[in-house]
Short mmCIF file of C-alpha atoms in Angstrom, two decimals:
data_model
loop_
_atom_site.label_atom_id
_atom_site.label_comp_id
_atom_site.label_asym_id
_atom_site.label_seq_id
_atom_site.Cartn_x
_atom_site.Cartn_y
_atom_site.Cartn_z
CA UNK A 1 63.52 22.56 127.60
CA UNK A 2 59.95 21.35 128.16
CA UNK A 3 59.63 18.04 130.03
CA UNK A 4 56.75 15.84 131.13
CA UNK A 5 56.05 13.29 133.84
CA UNK A 6 55.57 9.72 132.61
CA UNK A 7 54.15 7.15 135.04
CA UNK A 8 53.94 3.38 134.70
CA UNK A 9 50.80 2.26 136.51
CA UNK A 10 50.39 -0.98 138.44
CA UNK A 11 51.33 -2.54 141.77
CA UNK A 12 54.86 -1.08 141.46
CA UNK A 13 54.26 2.40 140.00
CA UNK A 14 57.29 4.21 138.62
CA UNK A 15 57.60 7.74 137.30
CA UNK A 16 60.31 9.38 135.20
CA UNK A 17 60.79 12.75 133.55
CA UNK A 18 60.80 12.76 129.75
CA UNK A 19 61.74 15.62 127.44
CA UNK A 20 59.34 16.70 124.71
CA UNK A 21 61.72 15.39 122.01
CA UNK A 22 62.78 12.29 123.96
CA UNK A 23 61.40 8.79 123.36
CA UNK A 24 59.60 7.18 126.30
CA UNK A 25 61.89 4.16 126.22
CA UNK A 26 64.99 6.33 126.25
CA UNK A 27 63.73 8.26 129.28
CA UNK A 28 62.96 5.13 131.30
CA UNK A 29 66.22 3.35 130.52
CA UNK A 30 68.28 6.45 131.29
CA UNK A 31 66.57 6.55 134.68
CA UNK A 32 67.40 2.90 135.34
CA UNK A 33 63.74 1.89 135.07
CA UNK A 34 63.18 -1.24 133.00
CA UNK A 35 60.81 -1.38 130.06
CA UNK A 36 60.83 -4.35 127.66
CA UNK A 37 62.89 -3.53 124.56
CA UNK A 38 64.56 -5.29 121.68
CA UNK A 39 64.99 -3.78 118.20
CA UNK A 40 64.55 -0.08 119.17
CA UNK A 41 63.49 0.52 115.54
CA UNK A 42 59.73 0.13 115.78
CA UNK A 43 59.69 -3.24 114.01
CA UNK A 44 59.39 -5.88 116.74
CA UNK A 45 56.65 -4.60 119.07
CA UNK A 46 58.50 -5.63 122.24
CA UNK A 47 58.19 -2.17 123.79
CA UNK A 48 54.44 -1.84 123.17
CA UNK A 49 52.67 -0.02 126.02
CA UNK A 50 49.16 1.35 126.51
CA UNK A 51 48.57 5.06 127.08
CA UNK A 52 45.99 5.38 129.88
CA UNK A 53 46.01 9.16 130.10
CA UNK A 54 47.78 12.02 128.40
CA UNK A 55 49.04 12.05 124.85
CA UNK A 56 52.10 11.10 122.82
CA UNK A 57 53.35 11.64 119.31
CA UNK A 58 54.71 8.77 117.19
CA UNK A 59 55.06 7.78 113.53
CA UNK A 60 52.20 5.55 112.41
CA UNK A 61 53.30 1.99 113.29
CA UNK A 62 52.86 -0.93 110.95
CA UNK A 63 49.70 -2.91 111.67
CA UNK A 64 51.88 -6.04 111.68
CA UNK A 65 53.57 -4.60 114.77
CA UNK A 66 50.64 -2.82 116.45
CA UNK A 67 47.26 -3.97 115.17
CA UNK A 68 44.57 -1.46 114.24
CA UNK A 69 42.50 -2.59 117.25
CA UNK A 70 45.47 -2.11 119.59
CA UNK A 71 46.17 1.34 118.15
CA UNK A 72 42.52 2.29 118.68
CA UNK A 73 42.81 1.09 122.28
CA UNK A 74 45.78 3.40 122.91
CA UNK A 75 48.76 1.09 122.39
CA UNK A 76 51.98 2.74 121.20
CA UNK A 77 55.64 1.81 120.83
CA UNK A 78 57.76 3.28 123.62
CA UNK A 79 60.83 3.37 121.36
CA UNK A 80 59.06 5.65 118.88
CA UNK A 81 56.77 7.78 121.07
CA UNK A 82 57.46 11.22 122.55
CA UNK A 83 55.13 12.83 125.11
CA UNK A 84 53.07 15.91 124.38
CA UNK A 85 51.70 16.09 127.94
CA UNK A 86 52.09 14.29 131.25
CA UNK A 87 51.38 10.62 130.54
CA UNK A 88 50.34 7.48 132.40
CA UNK A 89 51.09 4.17 130.69
CA UNK A 90 50.43 0.50 131.31
CA UNK A 91 52.98 -2.22 130.59
CA UNK A 92 51.76 -5.74 129.66
CA UNK A 93 51.39 -8.02 132.68
CA UNK A 94 53.63 -10.66 131.10
CA UNK A 95 56.44 -8.17 130.42
CA UNK A 96 58.49 -9.66 133.26
CA UNK A 97 61.81 -8.19 134.25
CA UNK A 98 64.98 -7.56 132.33
CA UNK A 99 68.39 -5.90 132.52
CA UNK A 100 68.29 -2.69 134.51
CA UNK A 101 71.50 -1.10 133.28
CA UNK A 102 71.36 2.67 132.88
CA UNK A 103 71.33 3.83 129.26
CA UNK A 104 74.31 6.08 128.58
CA UNK A 105 75.88 8.19 125.86
CA UNK A 106 79.45 7.05 125.30
CA UNK A 107 82.44 8.29 123.36
CA UNK A 108 84.75 5.46 122.40
CA UNK A 109 88.13 5.31 120.67
CA UNK A 110 89.04 2.70 118.07
CA UNK A 111 91.77 0.46 119.48
CA UNK A 112 91.86 -2.17 116.75
CA UNK A 113 90.27 -3.14 113.44
CA UNK A 114 91.07 -6.74 112.59
CA UNK A 115 89.94 -8.76 109.57
CA UNK A 116 88.02 -11.85 110.65
CA UNK A 117 86.71 -13.26 107.37
CA UNK A 118 85.61 -12.18 103.93
CA UNK A 119 84.00 -8.74 104.42
CA UNK A 120 83.90 -9.16 108.22
CA UNK A 121 86.00 -7.32 110.82
CA UNK A 122 86.42 -7.29 114.58
CA UNK A 123 86.27 -3.76 115.91
CA UNK A 124 87.69 -3.10 119.39
CA UNK A 125 86.59 0.18 120.99
CA UNK A 126 87.98 1.53 124.24
CA UNK A 127 85.82 3.63 126.56
CA UNK A 128 86.97 5.80 129.46
CA UNK A 129 84.39 4.54 131.94
CA UNK A 130 83.40 0.83 132.01
CA UNK A 131 79.93 0.06 130.68
CA UNK A 132 77.54 -1.93 132.84
CA UNK A 133 75.75 -4.38 130.52
CA UNK A 134 74.47 -7.94 130.30
CA UNK A 135 75.94 -10.56 127.98
CA UNK A 136 73.91 -10.47 124.76
CA UNK A 137 73.07 -6.75 124.70
CA UNK A 138 73.98 -4.25 122.00
CA UNK A 139 75.19 -0.69 121.43
CA UNK A 140 74.10 1.93 118.91
CA UNK A 141 76.78 3.70 116.82
CA UNK A 142 76.19 7.13 115.38
CA UNK A 143 77.24 7.24 111.73
CA UNK A 144 79.34 10.44 111.36
CA UNK A 145 77.86 13.20 109.26
CA UNK A 146 74.38 11.67 109.32
CA UNK A 147 71.46 11.24 111.69
CA UNK A 148 71.72 7.48 111.26
CA UNK A 149 72.41 4.93 113.97
CA UNK A 150 73.47 1.31 113.57
CA UNK A 151 73.27 -1.45 116.15
CA UNK A 152 76.06 -3.89 117.01
CA UNK A 153 76.15 -6.51 119.75
CA UNK A 154 79.03 -6.75 122.19
CA UNK A 155 81.13 -9.90 121.66
CA UNK A 156 83.13 -9.45 124.87
CA UNK A 157 81.78 -10.60 128.23
CA UNK A 158 80.64 -7.97 130.75
CA UNK A 159 83.75 -8.66 132.84
CA UNK A 160 85.74 -6.79 130.17
CA UNK A 161 83.65 -3.64 130.01
CA UNK A 162 86.27 -0.97 129.25
CA UNK A 163 87.13 -2.40 125.82
CA UNK A 164 84.15 -3.44 123.72
CA UNK A 165 84.41 -5.91 120.84
CA UNK A 166 82.06 -5.92 117.84
CA UNK A 167 81.81 -8.20 114.79
CA UNK A 168 80.78 -6.22 111.71
CA UNK A 169 80.03 -7.53 108.23
CA UNK A 170 80.15 -5.27 105.21
CA UNK A 171 76.80 -4.46 103.60
CA UNK A 172 77.11 -3.51 99.94
CA UNK A 173 76.32 0.18 99.67
CA UNK A 174 75.74 0.40 103.42
CA UNK A 175 76.08 3.89 104.84
CA UNK A 176 77.73 2.61 108.02
CA UNK A 177 79.90 -0.17 106.57
CA UNK A 178 80.83 0.69 102.96
CA UNK A 179 80.56 4.39 103.69
CA UNK A 180 82.44 4.50 106.98
CA UNK A 181 83.73 1.45 108.86
CA UNK A 182 85.25 -0.35 105.85
CA UNK A 183 86.14 2.90 104.11
CA UNK A 184 87.72 5.41 106.46
CA UNK A 185 87.54 4.26 110.09
CA UNK A 186 91.01 3.91 111.59
CA UNK A 187 92.85 3.30 114.86
CA UNK A 188 92.41 6.27 117.20
CA UNK A 189 89.21 7.55 115.61
CA UNK A 190 86.34 8.48 117.98
CA UNK A 191 82.97 6.75 117.87
CA UNK A 192 79.81 8.16 119.41
CA UNK A 193 77.77 5.39 120.98
CA UNK A 194 74.70 4.84 123.13
CA UNK A 195 73.66 1.83 125.18
CA UNK A 196 73.21 -0.76 126.39
CA UNK A 197 69.98 -1.90 124.73
CA UNK A 198 68.03 -5.12 124.44
CA UNK A 199 66.42 -7.99 126.33
CA UNK A 200 68.35 -10.77 124.58
CA UNK A 201 70.57 -11.58 127.54
CA UNK A 202 72.18 -14.50 129.30
CA UNK A 203 70.01 -15.80 132.13
CA UNK A 204 72.66 -16.37 134.77
CA UNK A 205 70.18 -18.05 137.11
CA UNK A 206 69.75 -21.01 134.74
CA UNK A 207 72.61 -23.51 134.67
CA UNK A 208 71.13 -25.97 132.14
CA UNK A 209 73.14 -27.23 129.15
CA UNK A 210 73.24 -24.51 126.50
CA UNK A 211 72.47 -24.62 122.78
CA UNK A 212 73.87 -21.65 120.84
CA UNK A 213 72.75 -21.20 117.22
CA UNK A 214 74.45 -18.38 115.32
CA UNK A 215 74.07 -17.12 111.78
CA UNK A 216 76.91 -14.93 110.46
CA UNK A 217 77.84 -12.15 112.88
CA UNK A 218 75.03 -13.34 115.14
CA UNK A 219 77.97 -15.15 116.70
CA UNK A 220 78.98 -11.93 118.51
CA UNK A 221 76.45 -11.88 121.38
CA UNK A 222 76.67 -15.66 121.71
CA UNK A 223 80.41 -15.33 122.25
CA UNK A 224 79.71 -12.90 125.10
CA UNK A 225 77.10 -15.26 126.57
CA UNK A 226 79.33 -18.35 126.29
CA UNK A 227 82.36 -16.65 127.84
CA UNK A 228 80.30 -15.37 130.77
CA UNK A 229 78.80 -18.83 131.33
CA UNK A 230 82.24 -20.46 131.25
CA UNK A 231 83.70 -17.92 133.65
CA UNK A 232 81.03 -18.94 136.19
CA UNK A 233 81.32 -22.68 135.44
CA UNK A 234 84.31 -23.87 133.37
CA UNK A 235 82.61 -27.29 132.99
CA UNK A 236 79.40 -25.86 131.53
CA UNK A 237 77.96 -27.93 128.69
CA UNK A 238 77.70 -25.69 125.62
CA UNK A 239 76.93 -26.71 122.03
CA UNK A 240 77.72 -23.90 119.56
CA UNK A 241 76.54 -24.16 115.95
CA UNK A 242 77.80 -21.37 113.65
CA UNK A 243 76.19 -21.19 110.21
CA UNK A 244 77.47 -19.27 107.19
CA UNK A 245 77.21 -19.78 103.43
CA UNK A 246 80.84 -20.31 102.43
CA UNK A 247 84.10 -21.26 104.15
CA UNK A 248 85.42 -17.75 103.50
CA UNK A 249 82.62 -16.43 105.76
CA UNK A 250 83.63 -18.53 108.78
CA UNK A 251 85.55 -16.72 111.48
CA UNK A 252 86.93 -17.17 114.99
CA UNK A 253 87.46 -20.86 114.19
CA UNK A 254 90.85 -21.01 115.95
CA UNK A 255 89.38 -19.23 118.96
CA UNK A 256 86.51 -21.66 119.36
CA UNK A 257 88.71 -24.68 118.78
CA UNK A 258 90.99 -23.43 121.55
CA UNK A 259 87.94 -23.02 123.80
CA UNK A 260 86.97 -26.66 123.19
CA UNK A 261 90.48 -27.74 124.20
CA UNK A 262 90.32 -25.76 127.45
CA UNK A 263 86.73 -26.65 128.33
CA UNK A 264 85.68 -30.27 127.90
CA UNK A 265 81.96 -29.39 127.97
CA UNK A 266 82.15 -27.11 124.91
CA UNK A 267 81.39 -28.42 121.42
CA UNK A 268 81.86 -26.24 118.33
CA UNK A 269 80.08 -27.12 115.06
CA UNK A 270 80.70 -24.89 112.00
CA UNK A 271 78.07 -25.33 109.27
CA UNK A 272 78.27 -24.29 105.60
CA UNK A 273 75.02 -24.01 103.66
CA UNK A 274 76.46 -23.57 100.14
CA UNK A 275 79.57 -25.76 100.05
CA UNK A 276 81.47 -28.55 101.75
CA UNK A 277 84.52 -27.98 103.91
CA UNK A 278 83.23 -27.67 107.48
CA UNK A 279 81.88 -30.12 110.06
CA UNK A 280 78.44 -29.92 108.43
CA UNK A 281 76.93 -29.10 105.07
CA UNK A 282 73.58 -27.44 105.64
CA UNK A 283 71.81 -25.24 108.15
CA UNK A 284 72.37 -25.00 111.88
CA UNK A 285 68.80 -26.06 112.72
CA UNK A 286 69.11 -29.20 110.63
CA UNK A 287 72.44 -30.06 112.26
CA UNK A 288 70.87 -29.61 115.68
CA UNK A 289 68.01 -31.99 114.86
CA UNK A 290 70.51 -34.57 113.60
CA UNK A 291 72.55 -34.40 116.79
CA UNK A 292 69.84 -34.54 119.46
CA UNK A 293 66.90 -36.84 120.05
CA UNK A 294 65.63 -34.57 122.83
CA UNK A 295 66.44 -31.08 124.11
CA UNK A 296 64.39 -31.27 127.27
CA UNK A 297 66.38 -29.75 130.09
CA UNK A 298 68.38 -27.52 127.73
CA UNK A 299 68.26 -23.76 127.17
CA UNK A 300 68.86 -22.13 123.77
CA UNK A 301 70.13 -18.77 122.54
CA UNK A 302 69.66 -18.01 118.82
CA UNK A 303 70.95 -14.98 116.93
CA UNK A 304 71.20 -14.19 113.22
CA UNK A 305 69.02 -13.53 110.16
CA UNK A 306 65.25 -13.90 110.74
CA UNK A 307 64.88 -17.03 108.58
CA UNK A 308 67.73 -18.77 110.40
CA UNK A 309 66.32 -17.84 113.82
CA UNK A 310 62.80 -18.98 112.91
CA UNK A 311 64.13 -22.30 111.59
CA UNK A 312 66.24 -22.73 114.72
CA UNK A 313 63.24 -22.16 116.96
CA UNK A 314 61.31 -24.83 115.05
CA UNK A 315 64.25 -27.21 115.40
CA UNK A 316 64.41 -26.67 119.18
CA UNK A 317 60.68 -27.23 119.56
CA UNK A 318 60.84 -30.30 117.33
CA UNK A 319 63.25 -31.75 119.85
CA UNK A 320 60.82 -30.88 122.68
CA UNK A 321 62.50 -27.81 124.13
CA UNK A 322 59.90 -25.64 125.93
CA UNK A 323 59.34 -22.25 124.31
CA UNK A 324 60.20 -20.47 127.56
CA UNK A 325 63.75 -21.86 127.28
CA UNK A 326 64.33 -20.41 123.80
CA UNK A 327 65.88 -16.94 123.69
CA UNK A 328 66.21 -15.26 120.30
CA UNK A 329 67.52 -12.13 118.58
CA UNK A 330 66.91 -11.42 114.89
CA UNK A 331 69.34 -9.32 112.91
CA UNK A 332 67.24 -7.21 110.52
CA UNK A 333 68.21 -4.58 107.93
CA UNK A 334 68.74 -1.06 109.23
CA UNK A 335 65.56 0.91 109.75
CA UNK A 336 64.74 4.20 108.14
CA UNK A 337 67.00 7.02 109.32
CA UNK A 338 66.27 8.17 112.85
CA UNK A 339 67.83 11.35 114.20
CA UNK A 340 70.34 10.55 116.94
CA UNK A 341 69.78 13.82 118.76
CA UNK A 342 66.03 13.47 118.93
CA UNK A 343 66.08 11.29 122.02
CA UNK A 344 69.62 11.82 123.22
CA UNK A 345 69.89 13.60 126.54
CA UNK A 346 73.41 14.69 127.56
CA UNK A 347 74.55 13.26 130.87
#
């Protein structure tokens, strides 16, 4: 197999080996070298890097992700680019640091499929070797019989890393949900997985009061983040707002109510946008604005549909929360099919 050397330039140069059919991002994360990453689908631009020398091959990115000027200057998406020669790249100066867990291929076994709400299940998957990950990160599933992958966030805290929990909502006609998980997946079935991915993670160095805004199954990574925070500080102040359309879409209500009884600093606010029957009628961002005059000194984690996340960010800023304290993850529709094997390198 042909491979190339890929170097990140700068004051802390790093070099990894990348196969000719392997994405740059995959190669770096498998080597334990951090590169910024989020969607891994070529839609967010988080992993944008500049090719200083050498050449890569990638599908033409959308100009809304990588502008025409940036493309002309040599910017590419590390999650979509494969090398065609030895390469030297430059990472943006403001990229910062992130989770440095080694990307792995995993084979899991279904331990439990439990109905949570209307068209939503909790899937528990056991793995032979514990996975090192940060609260908030996600895993890719390979959809059997296809080249498709789907992304699901871990709902369990990193302290329970041999049994991973996922919250999955059915998508009408979805190849992964209607065609597999809700159709034929059963206890004992194997699941091919790869991870961990993503920069949406709990900042354990910040002990400020937490605002958690979740839309639908965006609750999953926030559950992981909240449980990790409470394990470090049982008195941590946490305000969780969970927004769905109808009461039949709410889930884990008993769990969160039990958490509020055990931890006096935790407040749980379910919100329904289309009907009455919960603590609030309306959207999570609106409920947040109603409840707080100021969010200075707080930190926020938002996860869910793009419109909900964008509205939540505006709500936080309206209550004077600095942008640097707002962490967000948008759940977007599955990208165009990407071959699993193209960047997968057996351990």
